[in-house]
Amino acid sequence: CHSSMPKLRHFDNLGTARFITFSTYRRRPILLVDEACQSLASEINRIRMGLKIKLLGYVFMPDHVHLVLFPPDGTELGKIVGQVKARSARIIGRISGLEGELLSRRDKPSIRVWQFRCYDHNCRSPLATREKIEYCHRNPVTRGLVKEPGEWRWSSFNWYEGISGAPLDVDSIDMA
């Protein structure tokens, strides 16, 4: 969530679940590639386990990601999302065959995969948290990608339905 643009305010340490959205660079549909989504899922899982962040819901859309997280106090989600984006970008850029648009950072060329910023929203109640999870699950249907939420592989919907093989396990909503 970092950039040279004016800083968006993030309200950490409120003891609430957080709804996070971040997008691919120029809204390119690079998350249509399963291997790219798997790389992103692996990074999210690695960081959430390491920092004990509860994952309550998610959806990976072709050009953006929604996460519903419950972070422990003291966790700055902007920095965490930045880590997920930085680590996944290396692999996703290679997998997606992105060319050009190289950035030079500290003499290390890299390919832009993600927009700089992210959006976050504090879910101030369990109902608001459930609404954001349901929003994640409906997103592929709303966008016309599938007819039913369970048809979209890259969301937490099937985990909630008790169907095995979800890309990421989530933590129970009762924990939020």
mmCIF file of N, CA, C and O in Angstrom, residues 32-96:
data_model
loop_
_atom_site.group_PDB
_atom_site.id
_atom_site.type_symbol
_atom_site.label_atom_id
_atom_site.label_comp_id
_atom_site.label_asym_id
_atom_site.label_seq_id
_atom_site.Cartn_x
_atom_site.Cartn_y
_atom_site.Cartn_z
ATOM 1 N N LEU A 32 -5.689 -14.861 -14.202
ATOM 2 C CA LEU A 32 -6.410 -15.935 -14.875
ATOM 3 C C LEU A 32 -5.537 -17.181 -14.992
ATOM 4 O O LEU A 32 -6.021 -18.247 -15.335
ATOM 5 N N VAL A 33 -4.250 -17.030 -14.709
ATOM 6 C CA VAL A 33 -3.296 -18.133 -14.777
ATOM 7 C C VAL A 33 -3.249 -18.813 -13.408
ATOM 8 O O VAL A 33 -2.890 -18.176 -12.407
ATOM 9 N N ASP A 34 -3.623 -20.095 -13.365
ATOM 10 C CA ASP A 34 -3.665 -20.810 -12.079
ATOM 11 C C ASP A 34 -2.335 -20.766 -11.333
ATOM 12 O O ASP A 34 -2.309 -20.626 -10.113
ATOM 13 N N GLU A 35 -1.233 -20.874 -12.041
ATOM 14 C CA GLU A 35 0.072 -20.866 -11.377
ATOM 15 C C GLU A 35 0.343 -19.515 -10.705
ATOM 16 O O GLU A 35 0.948 -19.454 -9.634
ATOM 17 N N ALA A 36 -0.134 -18.439 -11.306
ATOM 18 C CA ALA A 36 0.006 -17.106 -10.694
ATOM 19 C C ALA A 36 -0.820 -17.036 -9.420
ATOM 20 O O ALA A 36 -0.358 -16.541 -8.383
ATOM 21 N N CYS A 37 -2.045 -17.555 -9.470
ATOM 22 C CA CYS A 37 -2.903 -17.559 -8.276
ATOM 23 C C CYS A 37 -2.307 -18.440 -7.183
ATOM 24 O O CYS A 37 -2.370 -18.091 -6.000
ATOM 25 N N GLN A 38 -1.740 -19.566 -7.565
ATOM 26 C CA GLN A 38 -1.131 -20.460 -6.579
ATOM 27 C C GLN A 38 0.048 -19.787 -5.888
ATOM 28 O O GLN A 38 0.233 -19.911 -4.676
ATOM 29 N N SER A 39 0.835 -19.039 -6.651
ATOM 30 C CA SER A 39 1.959 -18.300 -6.076
ATOM 31 C C SER A 39 1.459 -17.263 -5.069
ATOM 32 O O SER A 39 1.999 -17.134 -3.971
ATOM 33 N N LEU A 40 0.410 -16.540 -5.445
ATOM 34 C CA LEU A 40 -0.168 -15.545 -4.542
ATOM 35 C C LEU A 40 -0.723 -16.219 -3.285
ATOM 36 O O LEU A 40 -0.485 -15.756 -2.166
ATOM 37 N N ALA A 41 -1.429 -17.331 -3.463
ATOM 38 C CA ALA A 41 -1.985 -18.063 -2.315
ATOM 39 C C ALA A 41 -0.875 -18.516 -1.371
ATOM 40 O O ALA A 41 -1.005 -18.416 -0.148
ATOM 41 N N SER A 42 0.212 -18.998 -1.934
ATOM 42 C CA SER A 42 1.340 -19.457 -1.104
ATOM 43 C C SER A 42 1.918 -18.318 -0.279
ATOM 44 O O SER A 42 2.234 -18.494 0.903
ATOM 45 N N GLU A 43 2.064 -17.145 -0.883
ATOM 46 C CA GLU A 43 2.606 -15.998 -0.147
ATOM 47 C C GLU A 43 1.649 -15.527 0.940
ATOM 48 O O GLU A 43 2.071 -15.201 2.044
ATOM 49 N N ILE A 44 0.366 -15.489 0.619
ATOM 50 C CA ILE A 44 -0.619 -15.089 1.629
ATOM 51 C C ILE A 44 -0.572 -16.064 2.797
ATOM 52 O O ILE A 44 -0.550 -15.661 3.963
ATOM 53 N N ASN A 45 -0.529 -17.349 2.500
ATOM 54 C CA ASN A 45 -0.510 -18.361 3.551
ATOM 55 C C ASN A 45 0.764 -18.273 4.393
ATOM 56 O O ASN A 45 0.712 -18.346 5.617
ATOM 57 N N ARG A 46 1.899 -18.081 3.744
ATOM 58 C CA ARG A 46 3.178 -17.992 4.463
ATOM 59 C C ARG A 46 3.163 -16.813 5.438
ATOM 60 O O ARG A 46 3.508 -16.957 6.615
ATOM 61 N N ILE A 47 2.722 -15.666 4.970
ATOM 62 C CA ILE A 47 2.721 -14.472 5.819
ATOM 63 C C ILE A 47 1.668 -14.579 6.912
ATOM 64 O O ILE A 47 1.911 -14.216 8.053
ATOM 65 N N ARG A 48 0.504 -15.096 6.582
ATOM 66 C CA ARG A 48 -0.546 -15.187 7.618
ATOM 67 C C ARG A 48 -0.146 -16.147 8.723
ATOM 68 O O ARG A 48 -0.415 -15.908 9.882
ATOM 69 N N MET A 49 0.509 -17.234 8.368
ATOM 70 C CA MET A 49 0.959 -18.189 9.395
ATOM 71 C C MET A 49 2.063 -17.570 10.250
ATOM 72 O O MET A 49 2.046 -17.693 11.469
ATOM 73 N N GLY A 50 2.998 -16.899 9.602
ATOM 74 C CA GLY A 50 4.113 -16.301 10.325
ATOM 75 C C GLY A 50 3.693 -15.201 11.274
ATOM 76 O O GLY A 50 4.273 -15.035 12.341
ATOM 77 N N LEU A 51 2.670 -14.445 10.895
ATOM 78 C CA LEU A 51 2.244 -13.308 11.709
ATOM 79 C C LEU A 51 0.949 -13.572 12.475
ATOM 80 O O LEU A 51 0.413 -12.661 13.112
ATOM 81 N N LYS A 52 0.431 -14.788 12.363
ATOM 82 C CA LYS A 52 -0.804 -15.183 13.061
ATOM 83 C C LYS A 52 -1.986 -14.280 12.691
ATOM 84 O O LYS A 52 -2.766 -13.861 13.539
ATOM 85 N N ILE A 53 -2.089 -13.982 11.396
ATOM 86 C CA ILE A 53 -3.224 -13.228 10.877
ATOM 87 C C ILE A 53 -4.306 -14.237 10.504
ATOM 88 O O ILE A 53 -4.037 -15.222 9.829
ATOM 89 N N LYS A 54 -5.517 -13.996 10.941
ATOM 90 C CA LYS A 54 -6.619 -14.884 10.578
ATOM 91 C C LYS A 54 -7.158 -14.480 9.207
ATOM 92 O O LYS A 54 -7.438 -13.314 8.964
ATOM 93 N N LEU A 55 -7.287 -15.455 8.324
ATOM 94 C CA LEU A 55 -7.868 -15.243 7.005
ATOM 95 C C LEU A 55 -9.314 -15.705 7.085
ATOM 96 O O LEU A 55 -9.588 -16.876 7.338
ATOM 97 N N LEU A 56 -10.251 -14.777 6.895
ATOM 98 C CA LEU A 56 -11.669 -15.085 7.042
ATOM 99 C C LEU A 56 -12.372 -15.287 5.710
ATOM 100 O O LEU A 56 -13.421 -15.919 5.646
ATOM 101 N N GLY A 57 -11.823 -14.741 4.649
ATOM 102 C CA GLY A 57 -12.410 -14.892 3.327
ATOM 103 C C GLY A 57 -11.506 -14.284 2.283
ATOM 104 O O GLY A 57 -10.648 -13.466 2.592
ATOM 105 N N TYR A 58 -11.706 -14.701 1.020
ATOM 106 C CA TYR A 58 -10.883 -14.172 -0.063
ATOM 107 C C TYR A 58 -11.511 -14.493 -1.405
ATOM 108 O O TYR A 58 -12.345 -15.390 -1.532
ATOM 109 N N VAL A 59 -11.074 -13.746 -2.402
ATOM 110 C CA VAL A 59 -11.331 -14.071 -3.805
ATOM 111 C C VAL A 59 -10.205 -13.453 -4.622
ATOM 112 O O VAL A 59 -9.773 -12.333 -4.354
ATOM 113 N N PHE A 60 -9.691 -14.235 -5.555
ATOM 114 C CA PHE A 60 -8.713 -13.737 -6.525
ATOM 115 C C PHE A 60 -9.473 -13.579 -7.834
ATOM 116 O O PHE A 60 -9.900 -14.566 -8.429
ATOM 117 N N MET A 61 -9.637 -12.350 -8.266
ATOM 118 C CA MET A 61 -10.287 -12.052 -9.541
ATOM 119 C C MET A 61 -9.192 -11.900 -10.599
ATOM 120 O O MET A 61 -8.016 -11.804 -10.261
ATOM 121 N N PRO A 62 -9.546 -11.861 -11.882
ATOM 122 C CA PRO A 62 -8.496 -11.758 -12.907
ATOM 123 C C PRO A 62 -7.562 -10.565 -12.723
ATOM 124 O O PRO A 62 -6.368 -10.668 -13.001
ATOM 125 N N ASP A 63 -8.097 -9.434 -12.216
ATOM 126 C CA ASP A 63 -7.285 -8.221 -12.119
ATOM 127 C C ASP A 63 -7.248 -7.582 -10.733
ATOM 128 O O ASP A 63 -6.761 -6.470 -10.583
ATOM 129 N N HIS A 64 -7.786 -8.267 -9.732
ATOM 130 C CA HIS A 64 -7.705 -7.736 -8.367
ATOM 131 C C HIS A 64 -7.951 -8.855 -7.359
ATOM 132 O O HIS A 64 -8.366 -9.953 -7.721
ATOM 133 N N VAL A 65 -7.675 -8.533 -6.106
ATOM 134 C CA VAL A 65 -7.773 -9.485 -5.005
ATOM 135 C C VAL A 65 -8.542 -8.831 -3.870
ATOM 136 O O VAL A 65 -8.330 -7.646 -3.577
ATOM 137 N N HIS A 66 -9.429 -9.598 -3.237
ATOM 138 C CA HIS A 66 -10.095 -9.163 -2.010
ATOM 139 C C HIS A 66 -9.722 -10.156 -0.915
ATOM 140 O O HIS A 66 -9.785 -11.369 -1.130
ATOM 141 N N LEU A 67 -9.351 -9.639 0.244
ATOM 142 C CA LEU A 67 -9.050 -10.458 1.411
ATOM 143 C C LEU A 67 -9.842 -9.915 2.598
ATOM 144 O O LEU A 67 -9.959 -8.696 2.757
ATOM 145 N N VAL A 68 -10.357 -10.811 3.427
ATOM 146 C CA VAL A 68 -10.951 -10.415 4.700
ATOM 147 C C VAL A 68 -10.042 -11.019 5.760
ATOM 148 O O VAL A 68 -9.936 -12.243 5.878
ATOM 149 N N LEU A 69 -9.358 -10.152 6.490
ATOM 150 C CA LEU A 69 -8.334 -10.566 7.450
ATOM 151 C C LEU A 69 -8.688 -10.070 8.840
ATOM 152 O O LEU A 69 -9.312 -9.024 9.004
ATOM 153 N N PHE A 70 -8.219 -10.814 9.834
ATOM 154 C CA PHE A 70 -8.315 -10.360 11.213
ATOM 155 C C PHE A 70 -6.900 -10.382 11.778
ATOM 156 O O PHE A 70 -6.387 -11.428 12.166
ATOM 157 N N PRO A 71 -6.233 -9.211 11.766
ATOM 158 C CA PRO A 71 -4.840 -9.161 12.214
ATOM 159 C C PRO A 71 -4.729 -9.016 13.724
ATOM 160 O O PRO A 71 -5.597 -8.422 14.356
ATOM 161 N N PRO A 72 -3.652 -9.555 14.296
ATOM 162 C CA PRO A 72 -3.418 -9.282 15.722
ATOM 163 C C PRO A 72 -3.033 -7.818 15.907
ATOM 164 O O PRO A 72 -2.566 -7.174 14.965
ATOM 165 N N ASP A 73 -3.265 -7.289 17.108
ATOM 166 C CA ASP A 73 -2.866 -5.911 17.384
ATOM 167 C C ASP A 73 -1.387 -5.736 17.078
ATOM 168 O O ASP A 73 -0.586 -6.638 17.291
ATOM 169 N N GLY A 74 -1.042 -4.566 16.589
ATOM 170 C CA GLY A 74 0.344 -4.252 16.281
ATOM 171 C C GLY A 74 0.731 -4.580 14.849
ATOM 172 O O GLY A 74 1.853 -4.314 14.443
ATOM 173 N N THR A 75 -0.182 -5.142 14.089
ATOM 174 C CA THR A 75 0.101 -5.511 12.710
ATOM 175 C C THR A 75 -0.300 -4.370 11.783
ATOM 176 O O THR A 75 -1.446 -3.939 11.802
ATOM 177 N N GLU A 76 0.651 -3.877 11.010
ATOM 178 C CA GLU A 76 0.365 -2.834 10.022
ATOM 179 C C GLU A 76 0.064 -3.523 8.705
ATOM 180 O O GLU A 76 0.961 -4.008 8.023
ATOM 181 N N LEU A 77 -1.213 -3.580 8.341
ATOM 182 C CA LEU A 77 -1.612 -4.333 7.157
ATOM 183 C C LEU A 77 -1.026 -3.788 5.872
ATOM 184 O O LEU A 77 -0.761 -4.545 4.949
ATOM 185 N N GLY A 78 -0.800 -2.480 5.787
ATOM 186 C CA GLY A 78 -0.190 -1.922 4.582
ATOM 187 C C GLY A 78 1.156 -2.555 4.301
ATOM 188 O O GLY A 78 1.467 -2.908 3.163
ATOM 189 N N LYS A 79 1.951 -2.720 5.332
ATOM 190 C CA LYS A 79 3.262 -3.345 5.163
ATOM 191 C C LYS A 79 3.129 -4.828 4.802
ATOM 192 O O LYS A 79 3.890 -5.352 4.000
ATOM 193 N N ILE A 80 2.152 -5.487 5.403
ATOM 194 C CA ILE A 80 1.946 -6.911 5.140
ATOM 195 C C ILE A 80 1.523 -7.116 3.685
ATOM 196 O O ILE A 80 2.041 -7.986 2.991
ATOM 197 N N VAL A 81 0.578 -6.312 3.218
ATOM 198 C CA VAL A 81 0.140 -6.420 1.822
ATOM 199 C C VAL A 81 1.310 -6.115 0.895
ATOM 200 O O VAL A 81 1.489 -6.779 -0.125
ATOM 201 N N GLY A 82 2.133 -5.150 1.265
ATOM 202 C CA GLY A 82 3.327 -4.842 0.472
ATOM 203 C C GLY A 82 4.249 -6.039 0.358
ATOM 204 O O GLY A 82 4.808 -6.308 -0.719
ATOM 205 N N GLN A 83 4.420 -6.783 1.447
ATOM 206 C CA GLN A 83 5.257 -7.989 1.413
ATOM 207 C C GLN A 83 4.655 -9.052 0.501
ATOM 208 O O GLN A 83 5.365 -9.674 -0.287
ATOM 209 N N VAL A 84 3.357 -9.273 0.617
ATOM 210 C CA VAL A 84 2.685 -10.266 -0.228
ATOM 211 C C VAL A 84 2.870 -9.893 -1.695
ATOM 212 O O VAL A 84 3.213 -10.732 -2.532
ATOM 213 N N LYS A 85 2.650 -8.625 -2.011
ATOM 214 C CA LYS A 85 2.756 -8.174 -3.391
ATOM 215 C C LYS A 85 4.192 -8.294 -3.902
ATOM 216 O O LYS A 85 4.407 -8.780 -5.021
ATOM 217 N N ALA A 86 5.162 -7.884 -3.108
ATOM 218 C CA ALA A 86 6.563 -7.927 -3.552
ATOM 219 C C ALA A 86 7.024 -9.362 -3.802
ATOM 220 O O ALA A 86 7.643 -9.661 -4.824
ATOM 221 N N ARG A 87 6.716 -10.248 -2.879
ATOM 222 C CA ARG A 87 7.183 -11.632 -3.005
ATOM 223 C C ARG A 87 6.480 -12.375 -4.134
ATOM 224 O O ARG A 87 7.084 -13.166 -4.832
ATOM 225 N N SER A 88 5.184 -12.125 -4.294
ATOM 226 C CA SER A 88 4.452 -12.822 -5.359
ATOM 227 C C SER A 88 4.776 -12.242 -6.736
ATOM 228 O O SER A 88 4.707 -12.949 -7.741
ATOM 229 N N ALA A 89 5.150 -10.966 -6.805
ATOM 230 C CA ALA A 89 5.393 -10.310 -8.093
ATOM 231 C C ALA A 89 6.504 -10.983 -8.876
ATOM 232 O O ALA A 89 6.413 -11.109 -10.102
ATOM 233 N N ARG A 90 7.550 -11.419 -8.192
ATOM 234 C CA ARG A 90 8.665 -12.057 -8.899
ATOM 235 C C ARG A 90 8.196 -13.265 -9.692
ATOM 236 O O ARG A 90 8.500 -13.424 -10.861
ATOM 237 N N ILE A 91 7.438 -14.107 -9.031
ATOM 238 C CA ILE A 91 6.991 -15.344 -9.665
ATOM 239 C C ILE A 91 5.880 -15.065 -10.673
ATOM 240 O O ILE A 91 5.897 -15.577 -11.787
ATOM 241 N N ILE A 92 4.914 -14.240 -10.298
ATOM 242 C CA ILE A 92 3.785 -13.960 -11.187
ATOM 243 C C ILE A 92 4.254 -13.281 -12.467
ATOM 244 O O ILE A 92 3.782 -13.604 -13.560
ATOM 245 N N GLY A 93 5.206 -12.365 -12.357
ATOM 246 C CA GLY A 93 5.732 -11.701 -13.554
ATOM 247 C C GLY A 93 6.336 -12.694 -14.520
ATOM 248 O O GLY A 93 6.102 -12.632 -15.729
ATOM 249 N N ARG A 94 7.078 -13.639 -13.999
ATOM 250 C CA ARG A 94 7.698 -14.655 -14.844
ATOM 251 C C ARG A 94 6.644 -15.576 -15.455
ATOM 252 O O ARG A 94 6.637 -15.843 -16.644
ATOM 253 N N ILE A 95 5.720 -16.051 -14.629
ATOM 254 C CA ILE A 95 4.680 -16.977 -15.079
ATOM 255 C C ILE A 95 3.807 -16.334 -16.144
ATOM 256 O O ILE A 95 3.447 -16.960 -17.141
ATOM 257 N N SER A 96 3.444 -15.083 -15.928
ATOM 258 C CA SER A 96 2.501 -14.399 -16.810
ATOM 259 C C SER A 96 3.153 -13.905 -18.089
ATOM 260 O O SER A 96 2.478 -13.379 -18.961
#
